[in-house]
Coordinates of C-alpha atoms in Angstrom, one line a residue:
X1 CA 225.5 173.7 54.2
X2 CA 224.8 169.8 54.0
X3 CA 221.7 168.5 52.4
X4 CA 220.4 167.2 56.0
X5 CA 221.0 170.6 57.2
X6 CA 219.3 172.0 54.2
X7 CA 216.2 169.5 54.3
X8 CA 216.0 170.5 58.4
X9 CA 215.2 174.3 57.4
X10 CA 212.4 174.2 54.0
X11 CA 209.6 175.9 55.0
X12 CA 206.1 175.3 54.7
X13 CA 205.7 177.6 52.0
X14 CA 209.3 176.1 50.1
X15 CA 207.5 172.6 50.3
X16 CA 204.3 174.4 48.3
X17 CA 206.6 175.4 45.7
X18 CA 207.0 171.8 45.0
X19 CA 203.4 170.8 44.5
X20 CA 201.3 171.2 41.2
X21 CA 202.9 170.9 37.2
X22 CA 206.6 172.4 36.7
X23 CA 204.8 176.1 35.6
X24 CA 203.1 176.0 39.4
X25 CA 206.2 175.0 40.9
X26 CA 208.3 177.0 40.1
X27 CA 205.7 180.1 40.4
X28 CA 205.5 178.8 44.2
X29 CA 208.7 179.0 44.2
X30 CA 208.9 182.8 43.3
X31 CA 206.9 183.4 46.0
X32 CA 208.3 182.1 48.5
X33 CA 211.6 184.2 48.0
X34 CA 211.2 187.3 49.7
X35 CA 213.9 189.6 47.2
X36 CA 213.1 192.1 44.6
X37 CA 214.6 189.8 41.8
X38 CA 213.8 186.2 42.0
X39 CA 214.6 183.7 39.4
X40 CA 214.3 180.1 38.9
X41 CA 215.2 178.6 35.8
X42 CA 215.0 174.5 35.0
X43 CA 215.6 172.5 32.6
X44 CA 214.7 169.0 32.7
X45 CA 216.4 166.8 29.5
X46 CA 217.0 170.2 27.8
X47 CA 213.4 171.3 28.0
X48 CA 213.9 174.7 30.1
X49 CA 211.2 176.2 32.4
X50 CA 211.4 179.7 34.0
X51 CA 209.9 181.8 36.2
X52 CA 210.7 184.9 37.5
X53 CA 209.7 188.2 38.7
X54 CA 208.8 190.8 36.7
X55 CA 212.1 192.1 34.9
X56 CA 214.2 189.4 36.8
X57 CA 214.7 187.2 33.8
X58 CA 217.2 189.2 31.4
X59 CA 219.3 190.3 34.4
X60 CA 222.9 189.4 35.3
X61 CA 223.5 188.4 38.6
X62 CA 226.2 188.5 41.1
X63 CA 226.9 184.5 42.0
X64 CA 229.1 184.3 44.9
X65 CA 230.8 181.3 45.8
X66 CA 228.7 179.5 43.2
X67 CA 231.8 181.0 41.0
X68 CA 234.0 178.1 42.5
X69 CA 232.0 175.3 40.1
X70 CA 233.6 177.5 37.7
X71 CA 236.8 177.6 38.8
X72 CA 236.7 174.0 39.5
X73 CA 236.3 173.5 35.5
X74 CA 239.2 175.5 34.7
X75 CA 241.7 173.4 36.6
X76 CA 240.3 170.3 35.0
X77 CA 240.3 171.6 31.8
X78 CA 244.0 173.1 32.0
X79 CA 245.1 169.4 33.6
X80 CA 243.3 167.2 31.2
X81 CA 245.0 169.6 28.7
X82 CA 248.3 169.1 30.5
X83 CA 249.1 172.6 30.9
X84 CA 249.4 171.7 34.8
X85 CA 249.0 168.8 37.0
X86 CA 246.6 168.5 40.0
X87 CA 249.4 167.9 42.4
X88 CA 251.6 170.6 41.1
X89 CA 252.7 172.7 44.3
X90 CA 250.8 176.0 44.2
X91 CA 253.4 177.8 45.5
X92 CA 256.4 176.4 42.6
X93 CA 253.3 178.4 40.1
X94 CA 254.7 181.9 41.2
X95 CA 258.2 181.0 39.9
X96 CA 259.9 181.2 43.5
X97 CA 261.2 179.1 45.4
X98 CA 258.3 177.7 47.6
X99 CA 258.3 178.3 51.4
X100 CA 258.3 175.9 53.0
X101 CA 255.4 175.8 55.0
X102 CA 253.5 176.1 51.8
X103 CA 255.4 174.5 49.9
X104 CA 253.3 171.0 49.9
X105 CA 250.0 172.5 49.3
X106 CA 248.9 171.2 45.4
X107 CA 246.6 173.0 43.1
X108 CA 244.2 170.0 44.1
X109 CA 244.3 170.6 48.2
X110 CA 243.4 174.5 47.0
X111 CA 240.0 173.8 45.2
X112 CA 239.2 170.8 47.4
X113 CA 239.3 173.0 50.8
X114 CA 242.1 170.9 52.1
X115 CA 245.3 173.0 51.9
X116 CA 244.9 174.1 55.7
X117 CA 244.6 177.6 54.7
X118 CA 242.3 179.4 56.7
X119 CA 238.5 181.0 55.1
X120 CA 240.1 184.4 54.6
X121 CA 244.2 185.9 55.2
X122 CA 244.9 186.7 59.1
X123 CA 245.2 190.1 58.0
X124 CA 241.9 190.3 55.8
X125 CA 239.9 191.4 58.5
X126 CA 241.3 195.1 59.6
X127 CA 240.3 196.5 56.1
X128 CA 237.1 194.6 55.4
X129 CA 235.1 195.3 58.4
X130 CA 234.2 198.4 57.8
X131 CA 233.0 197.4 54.4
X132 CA 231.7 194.2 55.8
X133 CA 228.2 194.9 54.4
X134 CA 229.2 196.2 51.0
X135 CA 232.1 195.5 49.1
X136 CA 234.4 193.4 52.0
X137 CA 237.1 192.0 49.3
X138 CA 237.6 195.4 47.3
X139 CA 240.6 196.6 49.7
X140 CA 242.4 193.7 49.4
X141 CA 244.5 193.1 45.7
X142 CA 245.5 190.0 43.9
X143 CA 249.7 190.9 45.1
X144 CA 248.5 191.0 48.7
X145 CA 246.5 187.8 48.5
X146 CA 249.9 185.8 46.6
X147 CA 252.4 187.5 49.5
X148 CA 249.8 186.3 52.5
X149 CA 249.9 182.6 50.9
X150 CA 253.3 182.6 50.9
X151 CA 253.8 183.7 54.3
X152 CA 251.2 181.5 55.2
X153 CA 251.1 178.9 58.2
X154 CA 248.8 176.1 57.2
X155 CA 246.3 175.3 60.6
X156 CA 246.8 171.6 59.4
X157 CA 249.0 168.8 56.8
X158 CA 247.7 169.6 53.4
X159 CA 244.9 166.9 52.5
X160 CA 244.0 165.9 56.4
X161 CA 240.9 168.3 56.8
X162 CA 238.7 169.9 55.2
X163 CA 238.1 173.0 55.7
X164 CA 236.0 175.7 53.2
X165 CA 238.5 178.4 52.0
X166 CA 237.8 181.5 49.9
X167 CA 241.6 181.9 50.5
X168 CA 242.3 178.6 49.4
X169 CA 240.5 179.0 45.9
X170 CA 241.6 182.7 45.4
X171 CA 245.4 181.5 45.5
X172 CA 244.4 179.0 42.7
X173 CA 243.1 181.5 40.6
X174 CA 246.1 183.3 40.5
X175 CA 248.1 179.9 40.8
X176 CA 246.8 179.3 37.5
X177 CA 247.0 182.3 35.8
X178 CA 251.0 182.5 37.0
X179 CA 251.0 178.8 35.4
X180 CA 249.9 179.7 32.2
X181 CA 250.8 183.5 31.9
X182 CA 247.6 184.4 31.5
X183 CA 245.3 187.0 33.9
X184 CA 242.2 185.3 35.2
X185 CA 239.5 187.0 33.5
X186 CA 241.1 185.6 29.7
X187 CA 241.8 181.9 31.0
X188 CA 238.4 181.8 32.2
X189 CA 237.0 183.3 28.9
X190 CA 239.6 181.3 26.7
X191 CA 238.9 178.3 28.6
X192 CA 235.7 177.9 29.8
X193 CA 233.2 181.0 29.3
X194 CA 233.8 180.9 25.2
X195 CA 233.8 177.1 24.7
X196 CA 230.4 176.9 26.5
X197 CA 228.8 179.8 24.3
X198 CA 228.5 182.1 27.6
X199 CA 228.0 185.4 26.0
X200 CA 225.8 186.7 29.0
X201 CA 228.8 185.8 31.4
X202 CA 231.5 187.7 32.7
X203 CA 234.7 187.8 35.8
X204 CA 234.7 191.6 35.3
X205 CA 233.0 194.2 37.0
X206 CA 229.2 195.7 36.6
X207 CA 228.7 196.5 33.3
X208 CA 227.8 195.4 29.7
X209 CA 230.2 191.9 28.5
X210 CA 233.1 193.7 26.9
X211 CA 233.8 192.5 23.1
X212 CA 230.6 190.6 22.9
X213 CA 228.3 192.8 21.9
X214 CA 225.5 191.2 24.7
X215 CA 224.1 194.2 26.2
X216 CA 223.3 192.9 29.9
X217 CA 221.8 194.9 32.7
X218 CA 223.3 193.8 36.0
X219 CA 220.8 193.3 38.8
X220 CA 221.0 195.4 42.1
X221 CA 221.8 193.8 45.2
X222 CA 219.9 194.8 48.2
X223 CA 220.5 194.5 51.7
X224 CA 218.7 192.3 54.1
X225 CA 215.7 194.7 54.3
X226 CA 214.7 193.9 51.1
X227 CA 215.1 197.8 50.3
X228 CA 218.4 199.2 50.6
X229 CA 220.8 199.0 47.9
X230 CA 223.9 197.0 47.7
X231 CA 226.8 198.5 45.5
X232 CA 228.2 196.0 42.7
X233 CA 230.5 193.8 44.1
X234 CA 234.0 194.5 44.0
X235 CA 236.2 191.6 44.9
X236 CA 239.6 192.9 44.9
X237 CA 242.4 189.7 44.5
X238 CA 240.0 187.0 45.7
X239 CA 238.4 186.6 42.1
X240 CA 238.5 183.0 41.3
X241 CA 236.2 182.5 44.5
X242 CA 233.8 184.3 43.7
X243 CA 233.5 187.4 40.5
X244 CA 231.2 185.4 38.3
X245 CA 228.6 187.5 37.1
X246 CA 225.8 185.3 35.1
X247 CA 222.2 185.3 33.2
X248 CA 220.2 182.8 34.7
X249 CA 219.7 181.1 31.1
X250 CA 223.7 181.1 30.7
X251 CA 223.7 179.4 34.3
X252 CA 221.4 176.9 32.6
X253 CA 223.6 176.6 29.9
X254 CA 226.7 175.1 32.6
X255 CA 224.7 173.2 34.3
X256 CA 223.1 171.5 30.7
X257 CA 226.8 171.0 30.0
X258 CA 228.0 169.1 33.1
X259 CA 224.4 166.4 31.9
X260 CA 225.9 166.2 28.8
X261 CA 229.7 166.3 28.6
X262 CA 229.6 164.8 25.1
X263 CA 228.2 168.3 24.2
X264 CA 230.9 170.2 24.5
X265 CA 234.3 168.0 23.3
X266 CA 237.0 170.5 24.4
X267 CA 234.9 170.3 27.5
X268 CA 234.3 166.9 27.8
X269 CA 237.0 165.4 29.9
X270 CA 237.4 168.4 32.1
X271 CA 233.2 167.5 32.9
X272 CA 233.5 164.5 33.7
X273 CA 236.1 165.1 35.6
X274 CA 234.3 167.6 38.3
X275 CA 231.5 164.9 38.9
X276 CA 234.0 162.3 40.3
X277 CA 233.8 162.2 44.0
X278 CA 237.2 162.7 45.5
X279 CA 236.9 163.2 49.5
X280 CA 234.5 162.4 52.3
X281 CA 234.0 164.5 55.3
X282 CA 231.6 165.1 58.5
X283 CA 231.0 162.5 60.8
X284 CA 230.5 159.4 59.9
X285 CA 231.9 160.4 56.7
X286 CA 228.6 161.5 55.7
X287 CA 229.3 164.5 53.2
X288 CA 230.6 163.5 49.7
X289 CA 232.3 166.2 47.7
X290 CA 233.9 165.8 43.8
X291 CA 236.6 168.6 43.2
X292 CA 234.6 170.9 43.0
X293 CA 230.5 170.2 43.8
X294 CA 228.8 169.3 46.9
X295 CA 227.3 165.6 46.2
X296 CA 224.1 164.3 47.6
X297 CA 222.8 160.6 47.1
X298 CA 219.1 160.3 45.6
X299 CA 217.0 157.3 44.3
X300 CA 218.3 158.5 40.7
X301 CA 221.9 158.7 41.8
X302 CA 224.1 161.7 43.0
X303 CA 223.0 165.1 42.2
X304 CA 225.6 167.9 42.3
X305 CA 225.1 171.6 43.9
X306 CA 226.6 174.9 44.8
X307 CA 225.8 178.0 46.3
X308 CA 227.0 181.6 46.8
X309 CA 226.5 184.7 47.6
X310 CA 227.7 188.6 48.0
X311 CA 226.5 191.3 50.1
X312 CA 223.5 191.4 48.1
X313 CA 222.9 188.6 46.1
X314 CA 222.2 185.2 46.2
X315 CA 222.5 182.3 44.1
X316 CA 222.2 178.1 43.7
X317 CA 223.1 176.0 40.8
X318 CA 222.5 172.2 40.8
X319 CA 222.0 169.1 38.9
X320 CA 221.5 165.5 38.7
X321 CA 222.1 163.1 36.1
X322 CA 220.1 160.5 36.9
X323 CA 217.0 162.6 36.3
X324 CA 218.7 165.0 33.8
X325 CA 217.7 168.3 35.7
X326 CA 219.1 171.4 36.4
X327 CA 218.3 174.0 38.9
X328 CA 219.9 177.8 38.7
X329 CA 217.9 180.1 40.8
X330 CA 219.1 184.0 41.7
X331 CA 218.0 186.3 43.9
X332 CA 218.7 190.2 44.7
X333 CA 219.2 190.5 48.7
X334 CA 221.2 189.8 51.0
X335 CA 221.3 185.9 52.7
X336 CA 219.0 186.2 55.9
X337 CA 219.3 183.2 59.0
X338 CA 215.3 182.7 57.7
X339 CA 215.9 182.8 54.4
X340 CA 213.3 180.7 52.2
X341 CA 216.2 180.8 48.9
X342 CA 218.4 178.0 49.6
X343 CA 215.7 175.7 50.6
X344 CA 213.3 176.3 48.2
X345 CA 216.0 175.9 45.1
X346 CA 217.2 172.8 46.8
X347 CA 213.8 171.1 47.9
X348 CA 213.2 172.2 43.3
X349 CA 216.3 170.3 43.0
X350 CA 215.9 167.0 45.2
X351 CA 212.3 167.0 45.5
X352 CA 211.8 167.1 49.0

């Protein structure tokens, strides 16, 4: 969803939650999610602020799509490193000979939504929708995901169109992992979870961080009533678009990051690489997207954001330099057409 769109649907009560010091704000804000676990955390120059409800804080959440930032990270990190190259052909990583219909797709057209891929595999759909409102992606393994990108028939010339792909960003995931020999959940802790200190952050299932010690209770997900409950989210081979699980103060912690690249050296290149704009799109041109981060203009610059969600949950991470904020708000049920979430964090975030 574009910021215009976005701005077009706040509420009345999402513009209250923008009124009054940072405490009142974001305490409006709380309110005027309608989910049994709401969080908004901010930090403003390092100085964090959070409200929640009760319980909601110490959580871990399910983030949805807002996992792509993530994955977005990775492949800078691994081609700043030189491990791989942004315009390495996706389908040379599997160690085949690339077919040639997908043959020119790059690991750059895969997390920019412009390989021509379609959102999902043509024959995602039998299998998922009778789990459509619970766990969707669980049916459908990592081997099954690889063999439908290779069989693939892109709708369009890699780097032409734009079009948002879980697909897309799934096959890079395991792109990568093929690239370096190394399963998704370890690169992402080796390369990006563990350099950032994100103890409270995990690509596995429900459950306690394995190895860390950090004992995390997962939130429930509910279902758009607000009552029933969502089973954990299971997301078969489509992991790298969308498994994070996170505390809100560890999503805090990558967004703090992304402010202040010099933080984190191993990091830093990788960082500043995500917040370079790389493609317009829309008419007129009018959206602006880096490789991995919706970009919106302000009076203090461009401000980055991102959000996700499962059958359950709900989630929005932003920031902007120019004002050195950062926004990560969760919430437990499912995404409704009126939902007050989205517009709240983002009106938090851009000040609308």
């Amino acid at each position: 969803m574009s910021g215009s769109e976005l701005t077009g649907h706040v509420t009345r009560v999402a513009r209250a939650a923008l009124a009054g010091t940072p405490h009142d704000r974001l305490d409006a804000a709380v309110r005027a999610v309608d989910a049994p676990d709401v969080v908004f955390a901010v930090s403003v120059h390092g100085h964090r602020t959070v409200r929640a409800s009760p319980g909601a804080e110490g959580l871990r959440y399910e983030i949805g799509s807002a996992s792509k930032p993530f994955a977005g990270l990775l492949l800078a990190r691994l081609a700043t490193a030189g491990r791989v190259a942004y315009d390495d052909s996706a389908a040379s990583c599997f160690g085949t000979r690339p077919p040639r219909l997908v043959a020119p797709i790059t690991l750059r057209h895969l997390i920019t939504h412009t390989s021509g891929l379609p959102a999902l595999p043509r024959d995602f759909y039998r299998q998922a929708l009778p789990h459509w409102t619970t766990n969707p992606f669980a049916g459908y393994p990592a081997h099954r995901l690889v063999d439908a990108f290779l069989g693939a028939r892109p709708r369009h010339r890699p780097g032409t169109r734009w079009h948002y792909s879980n697909f897309a960003v799934s096959v890079l995931g395991h792109a990568l992992g093929a690239a370096t020999r190394t399963g998704w959940d370890a690169l992402m802790e080796e390369q990006v979870l563990a350099p950032l200190g994100l103890k409270g952050t995990t690509t596995r299932g429900a459950g306690a961080v394995a190895g860390t010690g950090f004992d995390t209770t997962d939130a429930v997900g509910h279902a758009g009533d607000g009552v029933s409950e969502v089973p954990p989210l299971r997301i078969g081979g489509f992991a790298a678009a969308g498994a994070v699980r996170a505390t809100p103060h560890d999503l805090l912690t990558f967004l703090e990051a992304h402010l202040r690249p010099e933080r984190t050296p191993s990091l830093a290149d990788a960082l500043h690489a995500v917040r370079r704009p790389v493609l317009r799109r829309g008419l007129g041109k009018a959206h602006t997207h880096t490789l991995t981060w919706f970009q919106h203009p302000t009076e203090d610059g461009p401000a980055y954001f991102h959000c996700g969600a499962t059958s359950g949950q709900q989630a929005f991470l932003g920031f902007c330099p120019g004002t050195g904020t950062a926004v990560a708000a969760v919430a437990s049920r499912r995404f409704r057409r009126s939902d007050a979430f989205v517009p709240t964090a983002y009106g938090v975030l851009f000040g609308d």
